[in-house]
Amino acid sequence: MSRVYNFSAGPAVLPEEVLQEAADEMLDYRGTGMSVMEMSHRSKAYDEIITGAEADLRELMGIPDNYKVLFLQGGASQQFAMIPMNLMKNRSADYIITGQWAKKAAQEAEKYGKVNRIASSEDQTYSYIPDCSDLPVSEDADYVYICENNTIYGTKYQELPNTKGKILVSDISSCFLSEPIDVTKYGIVYGGVQKNIGPAGVVIVIIREDLITEDVLSGTPTMLTYKTHADAKSLYNTPPAYGIYICGKVFKWLKKMGGLEVMKERNEKKAKLLYDFLDQSRLFKGTVVPKDRSLMNVPFVTGDADLDARFVKEAKAAGLENLKGHRSVGGMRASIYNAMPYEGVEALVAFMKKFEEENL
Ligand SMILES: Cc1ncc(COP(=O)(O)O)c(C=O)c1O
């Protein structure tokens, strides 16, 4: 068996021991004689899997009792519509545009009501997070929406925006469980799991109970109403059962590792190694304003597109995969999620040093 260091932005690297455990349980899940993929989502064995996963996530994130945890389908993008459908009572919402994902969410919300783009960093190719301490939050806004970690551009909010009392909705797809967060600051905090937690398709929505109502926009499908899933404990229909099972294993792995404080320290240490190298490199340059740098996604360039392409190719040959930047921005991007070991970042930095020496 040979595994590469996978720097993909998502789907992304998962803890090896989780994959190994899943492999061991593939044909016969704990004496049931079947795979989790083959089992009824109403069975006792599966009930233990999904309730255990929720309990572990609640413990990891310190989710208060007045928040529901929903395991849904459709990826993070489905939430771009589900959020306005369920929350836009006044048909108005404020969006802060810090990259493609926030932009897409705003465009989708526009189908349902008025979208006020109250701040944006588009002027500098989303290389920073705007000052959100005193924004012109709309009087009638049903919520303020952010994308907290911008996977493509490598920025992260270091401080949440001042929403002036409005509900905060946040997409944390690419920083999910990378560090502790205070759930009480959010009305909805959600993310696709395919970066830090599990297989693509599953999206986890953590939602304050008072936001779960029957009073949704007319025409909202049953499947896109939070109440449907909250009432049925994420088992209204067949859930993405195998995906949730893997998420549950990752939650257990995170608990074993020491929880989110420990993950934060590990992630800071990994990111520092790479950023420190970038800051002194004569060939490579980070593209993000230092104060807004993400711990998870690190974009960088040489300034020469041909050299970038050669770097990506040679890195792949050296077992360092998926370092090509997003197709919309070019350059390189190293995604260093929870499951990327420190040694992976060390190997990347060593390779960058060597490439630099050879190409200066
Ligand atoms: C921050 C963020 N939001 C949303 C998405 C879209 O997720 P999905 O493909 O699960 O719809 C992605 C990337 O895939 C992302 O990085």
Short mmCIF file of C-alpha atoms and ligand atoms in Angstrom, two decimals:
data_model
loop_
_atom_site.label_atom_id
_atom_site.label_comp_id
_atom_site.label_asym_id
_atom_site.label_seq_id
_atom_site.Cartn_x
_atom_site.Cartn_y
_atom_site.Cartn_z
CA MET A 1 0.00 0.00 0.00
CA SER A 2 1.28 3.42 -0.80
CA ARG A 3 -0.50 6.60 0.17
CA VAL A 4 0.40 10.05 -1.06
CA TYR A 5 0.24 13.33 0.82
CA ASN A 6 -3.07 14.62 -0.55
CA PHE A 7 -3.43 18.41 -0.43
CA SER A 8 -6.81 18.44 -2.16
CA ALA A 9 -9.29 21.13 -1.14
CA GLY A 10 -12.08 18.56 -1.14
CA PRO A 11 -12.90 15.76 -1.20
CA ALA A 12 -9.83 15.61 0.94
CA VAL A 13 -7.55 13.56 3.13
CA LEU A 14 -9.21 11.55 5.92
CA PRO A 15 -7.52 9.99 8.96
CA GLU A 16 -5.89 6.75 7.88
CA GLU A 17 -7.07 4.87 10.94
CA VAL A 18 -10.67 5.83 10.17
CA LEU A 19 -10.34 4.45 6.64
CA GLN A 20 -8.68 1.30 8.00
CA GLU A 21 -11.44 0.76 10.54
CA ALA A 22 -14.09 1.25 7.86
CA ALA A 23 -12.25 -1.26 5.68
CA ASP A 24 -12.17 -3.78 8.53
CA GLU A 25 -15.91 -3.35 9.04
CA MET A 26 -16.80 -3.30 5.35
CA LEU A 27 -18.16 -6.84 4.94
CA ASP A 28 -19.44 -7.44 8.44
CA TYR A 29 -20.25 -4.46 10.62
CA ARG A 30 -19.76 -5.66 14.19
CA GLY A 31 -21.41 -9.04 13.80
CA THR A 32 -24.43 -7.86 11.81
CA GLY A 33 -23.21 -9.86 8.82
CA MET A 34 -23.60 -6.89 6.51
CA SER A 35 -21.96 -3.66 5.52
CA VAL A 36 -23.27 -0.35 6.88
CA MET A 37 -24.06 0.38 3.22
CA GLU A 38 -26.47 -2.52 3.15
CA MET A 39 -28.26 -1.96 6.41
CA SER A 40 -31.66 -0.38 7.07
CA HIS A 41 -31.42 3.15 8.35
CA ARG A 42 -34.19 2.16 10.79
CA SER A 43 -32.19 -0.75 12.26
CA LYS A 44 -30.89 -0.81 15.82
CA ALA A 45 -27.29 -0.93 14.58
CA TYR A 46 -27.80 2.18 12.46
CA ASP A 47 -29.67 4.00 15.18
CA GLU A 48 -26.59 3.61 17.36
CA ILE A 49 -24.39 4.95 14.55
CA ILE A 50 -26.38 8.12 13.91
CA THR A 51 -27.25 8.92 17.53
CA GLY A 52 -23.64 8.24 18.53
CA ALA A 53 -22.38 10.54 15.76
CA GLU A 54 -24.66 13.34 16.89
CA ALA A 55 -23.71 12.92 20.56
CA ASP A 56 -19.99 12.99 19.73
CA LEU A 57 -20.37 16.07 17.54
CA ARG A 58 -22.33 17.84 20.28
CA GLU A 59 -19.58 17.03 22.76
CA LEU A 60 -16.77 18.12 20.42
CA MET A 61 -18.35 21.44 19.52
CA GLY A 62 -20.13 22.09 22.82
CA ILE A 63 -23.45 22.43 21.00
CA PRO A 64 -26.11 23.76 23.38
CA ASP A 65 -29.42 21.91 23.86
CA ASN A 66 -31.39 24.61 22.05
CA TYR A 67 -29.63 23.78 18.78
CA LYS A 68 -30.54 20.87 16.50
CA VAL A 69 -27.96 18.92 14.54
CA LEU A 70 -29.22 17.82 11.12
CA PHE A 71 -27.43 15.40 8.80
CA LEU A 72 -28.70 16.34 5.35
CA GLN A 73 -27.92 15.72 1.69
CA GLY A 74 -27.23 17.89 -1.31
CA GLY A 75 -23.87 19.20 -0.15
CA ALA A 76 -23.23 22.70 1.06
CA SER A 77 -24.70 24.14 -2.14
CA GLN A 78 -28.17 22.87 -1.28
CA GLN A 79 -28.05 25.16 1.75
CA PHE A 80 -27.63 28.19 -0.50
CA ALA A 81 -31.35 27.77 -1.32
CA MET A 82 -32.57 26.10 1.87
CA ILE A 83 -31.40 28.98 4.05
CA PRO A 84 -33.45 31.71 2.33
CA MET A 85 -36.42 29.38 1.83
CA ASN A 86 -36.58 28.80 5.57
CA LEU A 87 -35.35 32.10 6.98
CA MET A 88 -36.39 34.89 4.60
CA LYS A 89 -39.58 35.95 6.35
CA ASN A 90 -39.09 39.60 5.27
CA ARG A 91 -37.62 38.53 1.94
CA SER A 92 -34.41 40.40 2.70
CA ALA A 93 -30.95 39.29 3.74
CA ASP A 94 -27.43 40.71 4.00
CA TYR A 95 -24.48 38.89 2.45
CA ILE A 96 -20.77 39.53 2.92
CA ILE A 97 -18.96 38.53 -0.24
CA THR A 98 -15.53 37.08 0.47
CA GLY A 99 -15.26 34.64 -2.42
CA GLN A 100 -16.99 32.38 -4.89
CA TRP A 101 -18.97 30.42 -2.31
CA ALA A 102 -20.48 33.47 -0.65
CA LYS A 103 -21.15 34.91 -4.10
CA LYS A 104 -22.94 31.77 -5.19
CA ALA A 105 -24.97 31.70 -1.98
CA ALA A 106 -26.00 35.33 -2.56
CA GLN A 107 -26.98 34.66 -6.16
CA GLU A 108 -29.14 31.74 -5.09
CA ALA A 109 -30.79 33.74 -2.29
CA GLU A 110 -31.69 36.39 -4.85
CA LYS A 111 -34.24 33.96 -6.27
CA TYR A 112 -36.21 34.32 -3.05
CA GLY A 113 -35.82 37.91 -1.96
CA LYS A 114 -33.72 41.04 -1.77
CA VAL A 115 -30.02 40.43 -1.23
CA ASN A 116 -27.95 43.29 0.14
CA ARG A 117 -24.23 42.83 -0.43
CA ILE A 118 -23.07 44.85 2.56
CA ALA A 119 -19.34 44.19 2.14
CA SER A 120 -17.05 42.54 -0.35
CA SER A 121 -13.37 41.88 -0.95
CA GLU A 122 -13.79 41.32 -4.67
CA ASP A 123 -11.75 44.48 -5.38
CA GLN A 124 -8.56 42.66 -4.29
CA THR A 125 -9.39 39.20 -5.67
CA TYR A 126 -10.78 38.20 -2.26
CA SER A 127 -7.32 38.24 -0.70
CA TYR A 128 -8.60 39.72 2.57
CA ILE A 129 -11.63 39.82 4.88
CA PRO A 130 -13.36 43.20 5.00
CA ASP A 131 -13.67 45.05 8.29
CA CYS A 132 -17.02 43.83 9.61
CA SER A 133 -17.13 45.73 12.89
CA ASP A 134 -19.63 48.37 11.77
CA LEU A 135 -21.37 47.36 8.57
CA PRO A 136 -24.58 48.90 7.26
CA VAL A 137 -26.69 45.91 8.36
CA SER A 138 -30.15 46.26 6.82
CA GLU A 139 -33.00 47.08 9.12
CA ASP A 140 -35.24 44.42 7.55
CA ALA A 141 -32.58 41.74 7.03
CA ASP A 142 -33.72 38.29 8.10
CA TYR A 143 -30.10 37.26 8.59
CA VAL A 144 -26.48 38.12 7.81
CA TYR A 145 -24.63 35.49 5.78
CA ILE A 146 -20.91 34.73 5.68
CA CYS A 147 -18.58 32.08 4.34
CA GLU A 148 -16.21 31.80 7.28
CA ASN A 149 -13.26 30.10 5.62
CA ASN A 150 -12.81 30.77 1.94
CA THR A 151 -11.52 27.54 0.48
CA ILE A 152 -10.48 28.98 -2.87
CA TYR A 153 -8.77 32.17 -1.69
CA GLY A 154 -7.41 30.97 1.65
CA THR A 155 -8.91 33.64 3.89
CA LYS A 156 -10.68 33.18 7.21
CA TYR A 157 -12.64 35.50 9.46
CA GLN A 158 -10.57 35.95 12.62
CA GLU A 159 -13.52 37.69 14.21
CA LEU A 160 -17.18 37.24 13.41
CA PRO A 161 -19.02 40.25 11.94
CA ASN A 162 -21.00 42.56 14.13
CA THR A 163 -24.49 41.70 12.86
CA LYS A 164 -26.14 44.32 15.07
CA GLY A 165 -28.51 41.79 16.54
CA LYS A 166 -29.39 40.00 13.30
CA ILE A 167 -29.10 36.24 12.97
CA LEU A 168 -25.68 35.10 11.75
CA VAL A 169 -25.60 32.28 9.20
CA SER A 170 -22.19 30.82 8.43
CA ASP A 171 -20.77 28.33 5.95
CA ILE A 172 -17.91 26.57 7.73
CA SER A 173 -17.40 23.81 5.14
CA SER A 174 -13.65 24.23 4.96
CA CYS A 175 -12.91 24.96 8.63
CA PHE A 176 -15.40 22.55 10.22
CA LEU A 177 -13.92 21.12 13.44
CA SER A 178 -10.52 22.67 12.74
CA GLU A 179 -10.76 24.70 15.96
CA PRO A 180 -13.36 25.39 18.65
CA ILE A 181 -16.22 27.78 17.84
CA ASP A 182 -18.90 29.36 19.99
CA VAL A 183 -22.09 27.92 18.49
CA THR A 184 -24.26 30.40 20.42
CA LYS A 185 -22.98 33.18 18.17
CA TYR A 186 -24.79 31.67 15.18
CA GLY A 187 -28.37 31.10 14.11
CA ILE A 188 -27.22 28.50 11.60
CA VAL A 189 -23.73 27.15 11.16
CA TYR A 190 -23.31 24.50 8.49
CA GLY A 191 -20.88 22.78 6.23
CA GLY A 192 -20.36 20.12 3.64
CA VAL A 193 -18.30 17.38 5.27
CA GLN A 194 -15.99 16.49 2.39
CA LYS A 195 -13.09 18.59 3.59
CA ASN A 196 -12.53 17.88 7.24
CA ILE A 197 -15.02 15.18 8.17
CA GLY A 198 -16.15 12.60 5.64
CA PRO A 199 -17.49 11.69 2.22
CA ALA A 200 -19.03 14.29 -0.09
CA GLY A 201 -22.79 14.65 -0.17
CA VAL A 202 -23.42 14.93 3.56
CA VAL A 203 -23.99 18.40 4.92
CA ILE A 204 -24.29 19.06 8.64
CA VAL A 205 -26.57 21.88 9.72
CA ILE A 206 -26.50 23.15 13.29
CA ILE A 207 -29.54 25.34 13.76
CA ARG A 208 -31.05 27.21 16.67
CA GLU A 209 -34.42 25.72 17.53
CA ASP A 210 -36.45 28.91 17.22
CA LEU A 211 -35.44 29.13 13.54
CA ILE A 212 -37.07 25.79 12.80
CA THR A 213 -40.66 26.61 11.90
CA GLU A 214 -43.45 25.72 9.48
CA ASP A 215 -43.47 29.34 8.40
CA VAL A 216 -41.27 28.92 5.32
CA LEU A 217 -41.58 30.51 1.88
CA SER A 218 -44.57 29.19 0.01
CA GLY A 219 -43.63 26.40 -2.37
CA THR A 220 -40.68 25.21 -0.24
CA PRO A 221 -40.40 21.46 -0.81
CA THR A 222 -40.90 19.18 2.20
CA MET A 223 -37.32 17.94 1.80
CA LEU A 224 -35.96 21.49 1.93
CA THR A 225 -37.78 22.45 5.13
CA TYR A 226 -35.58 22.24 8.23
CA LYS A 227 -38.57 21.24 10.36
CA THR A 228 -39.07 18.06 8.33
CA HIS A 229 -35.60 16.85 9.24
CA ALA A 230 -35.54 18.20 12.76
CA ASP A 231 -38.82 16.44 13.62
CA ALA A 232 -37.59 13.19 12.11
CA LYS A 233 -34.10 13.37 13.69
CA SER A 234 -32.51 13.36 10.20
CA LEU A 235 -34.41 10.18 9.28
CA TYR A 236 -37.34 11.64 7.34
CA ASN A 237 -36.14 9.70 4.33
CA THR A 238 -33.13 7.48 3.75
CA PRO A 239 -30.17 9.57 4.88
CA PRO A 240 -26.67 9.38 3.35
CA ALA A 241 -26.17 6.52 5.78
CA TYR A 242 -22.65 5.39 4.96
CA GLY A 243 -21.38 8.97 4.84
CA ILE A 244 -22.78 9.69 8.30
CA TYR A 245 -21.13 6.51 9.59
CA ILE A 246 -17.72 7.76 8.40
CA CYS A 247 -18.40 11.20 9.93
CA GLY A 248 -19.12 9.43 13.22
CA LYS A 249 -15.77 7.68 13.04
CA VAL A 250 -13.98 10.98 12.40
CA PHE A 251 -15.73 12.50 15.45
CA LYS A 252 -14.43 9.61 17.54
CA TRP A 253 -10.94 10.13 16.08
CA LEU A 254 -11.10 13.84 16.97
CA LYS A 255 -12.13 13.01 20.53
CA LYS A 256 -9.25 10.55 20.80
CA MET A 257 -6.85 13.20 19.48
CA GLY A 258 -7.89 15.45 22.36
CA GLY A 259 -10.70 17.54 20.87
CA LEU A 260 -10.83 20.82 19.01
CA GLU A 261 -8.39 22.80 21.19
CA VAL A 262 -5.74 20.22 20.37
CA MET A 263 -6.71 20.26 16.68
CA LYS A 264 -6.36 24.03 16.67
CA GLU A 265 -2.83 23.80 18.10
CA ARG A 266 -1.88 21.13 15.59
CA ASN A 267 -3.36 23.13 12.72
CA GLU A 268 -1.59 26.32 13.83
CA LYS A 269 1.70 24.49 13.98
CA LYS A 270 1.25 23.03 10.50
CA ALA A 271 0.11 26.33 8.96
CA LYS A 272 2.98 28.23 10.62
CA LEU A 273 5.53 25.92 9.07
CA LEU A 274 4.20 26.66 5.60
CA TYR A 275 3.50 30.39 6.07
CA ASP A 276 6.92 30.98 7.67
CA PHE A 277 8.53 29.36 4.67
CA LEU A 278 6.43 31.43 2.25
CA ASP A 279 7.27 34.66 4.09
CA GLN A 280 11.00 34.19 3.56
CA SER A 281 10.94 32.46 0.18
CA ARG A 282 12.49 34.22 -2.79
CA LEU A 283 10.44 32.19 -5.26
CA PHE A 284 7.07 31.49 -3.68
CA LYS A 285 4.64 34.07 -2.37
CA GLY A 286 1.47 33.66 -0.30
CA THR A 287 -1.48 35.49 -1.83
CA VAL A 288 -3.43 36.40 1.33
CA VAL A 289 -3.10 39.38 3.65
CA PRO A 290 -1.28 37.80 6.65
CA LYS A 291 -3.87 38.75 9.27
CA ASP A 292 -6.67 36.97 7.39
CA ARG A 293 -4.84 33.76 6.56
CA SER A 294 -6.68 30.46 6.77
CA LEU A 295 -5.25 27.57 8.77
CA MET A 296 -6.77 25.15 6.28
CA ASN A 297 -6.19 26.42 2.73
CA VAL A 298 -2.90 28.02 1.77
CA PRO A 299 -2.70 29.51 -1.73
CA PHE A 300 0.64 30.58 -3.15
CA VAL A 301 2.24 31.48 -6.47
CA THR A 302 5.63 31.91 -8.09
CA GLY A 303 4.35 34.68 -10.35
CA ASP A 304 5.10 32.62 -13.44
CA ALA A 305 2.25 30.38 -14.66
CA ASP A 306 4.57 27.97 -16.46
CA LEU A 307 6.75 27.54 -13.39
CA ASP A 308 3.62 27.01 -11.26
CA ALA A 309 2.50 24.24 -13.61
CA ARG A 310 5.92 22.59 -13.46
CA PHE A 311 5.91 22.80 -9.66
CA VAL A 312 2.54 21.05 -9.48
CA LYS A 313 3.72 18.34 -11.88
CA GLU A 314 7.03 17.70 -10.12
CA ALA A 315 5.38 17.76 -6.69
CA LYS A 316 2.95 15.09 -7.85
CA ALA A 317 5.83 12.95 -9.03
CA ALA A 318 7.29 13.33 -5.51
CA GLY A 319 4.07 12.08 -3.85
CA LEU A 320 2.62 15.51 -3.04
CA GLU A 321 -0.74 15.55 -4.79
CA ASN A 322 -3.46 18.03 -5.68
CA LEU A 323 -1.46 21.23 -5.21
CA LYS A 324 -2.95 23.00 -8.21
CA GLY A 325 -4.85 26.17 -7.30
CA HIS A 326 -8.57 26.47 -8.01
CA ARG A 327 -9.27 26.74 -11.73
CA SER A 328 -10.57 30.29 -11.23
CA VAL A 329 -7.35 31.63 -9.64
CA GLY A 330 -4.46 29.45 -10.84
CA GLY A 331 -1.20 29.11 -8.91
CA MET A 332 -1.00 26.58 -6.11
CA ARG A 333 -3.03 25.77 -3.03
CA ALA A 334 -2.13 23.42 -0.22
CA SER A 335 -5.13 22.33 1.81
CA ILE A 336 -3.89 21.12 5.17
CA TYR A 337 -7.01 19.86 6.90
CA ASN A 338 -7.16 18.08 10.25
CA ALA A 339 -6.08 14.73 8.82
CA MET A 340 -2.97 16.09 7.08
CA PRO A 341 -0.06 15.09 9.32
CA TYR A 342 2.69 17.57 10.24
CA GLU A 343 5.07 15.34 8.29
CA GLY A 344 3.03 16.04 5.15
CA VAL A 345 3.60 19.78 5.50
CA GLU A 346 7.28 19.15 6.29
CA ALA A 347 7.58 17.13 3.10
CA LEU A 348 5.89 19.91 1.13
CA VAL A 349 8.16 22.62 2.54
CA ALA A 350 11.25 20.50 1.90
CA PHE A 351 10.12 19.99 -1.68
CA MET A 352 9.45 23.73 -2.12
CA LYS A 353 12.95 24.54 -0.82
CA LYS A 354 14.50 22.15 -3.27
CA PHE A 355 12.40 23.50 -6.14
CA GLU A 356 13.36 27.03 -5.18
CA GLU A 357 17.07 26.21 -5.22
CA GLU A 358 16.74 24.59 -8.60
CA ASN A 359 14.76 27.37 -10.17
CA LEU A 360 16.23 30.62 -8.97
C1 LIG B 1 -16.78 27.04 1.64
C2 LIG B 1 -17.52 26.15 0.68
N1 LIG B 1 -18.85 26.25 0.60
C3 LIG B 1 -19.55 25.47 -0.23
C4 LIG B 1 -18.95 24.55 -1.05
C5 LIG B 1 -19.79 23.72 -1.95
O1 LIG B 1 -19.93 22.46 -1.40
P1 LIG B 1 -20.70 21.28 -2.10
O2 LIG B 1 -19.89 20.86 -3.27
O3 LIG B 1 -20.82 20.26 -1.02
O4 LIG B 1 -22.03 21.79 -2.53
C6 LIG B 1 -17.54 24.42 -0.98
C7 LIG B 1 -16.76 23.48 -1.78
O5 LIG B 1 -16.94 22.48 -2.26
C8 LIG B 1 -16.83 25.25 -0.11
O6 LIG B 1 -15.49 25.17 -0.05
#
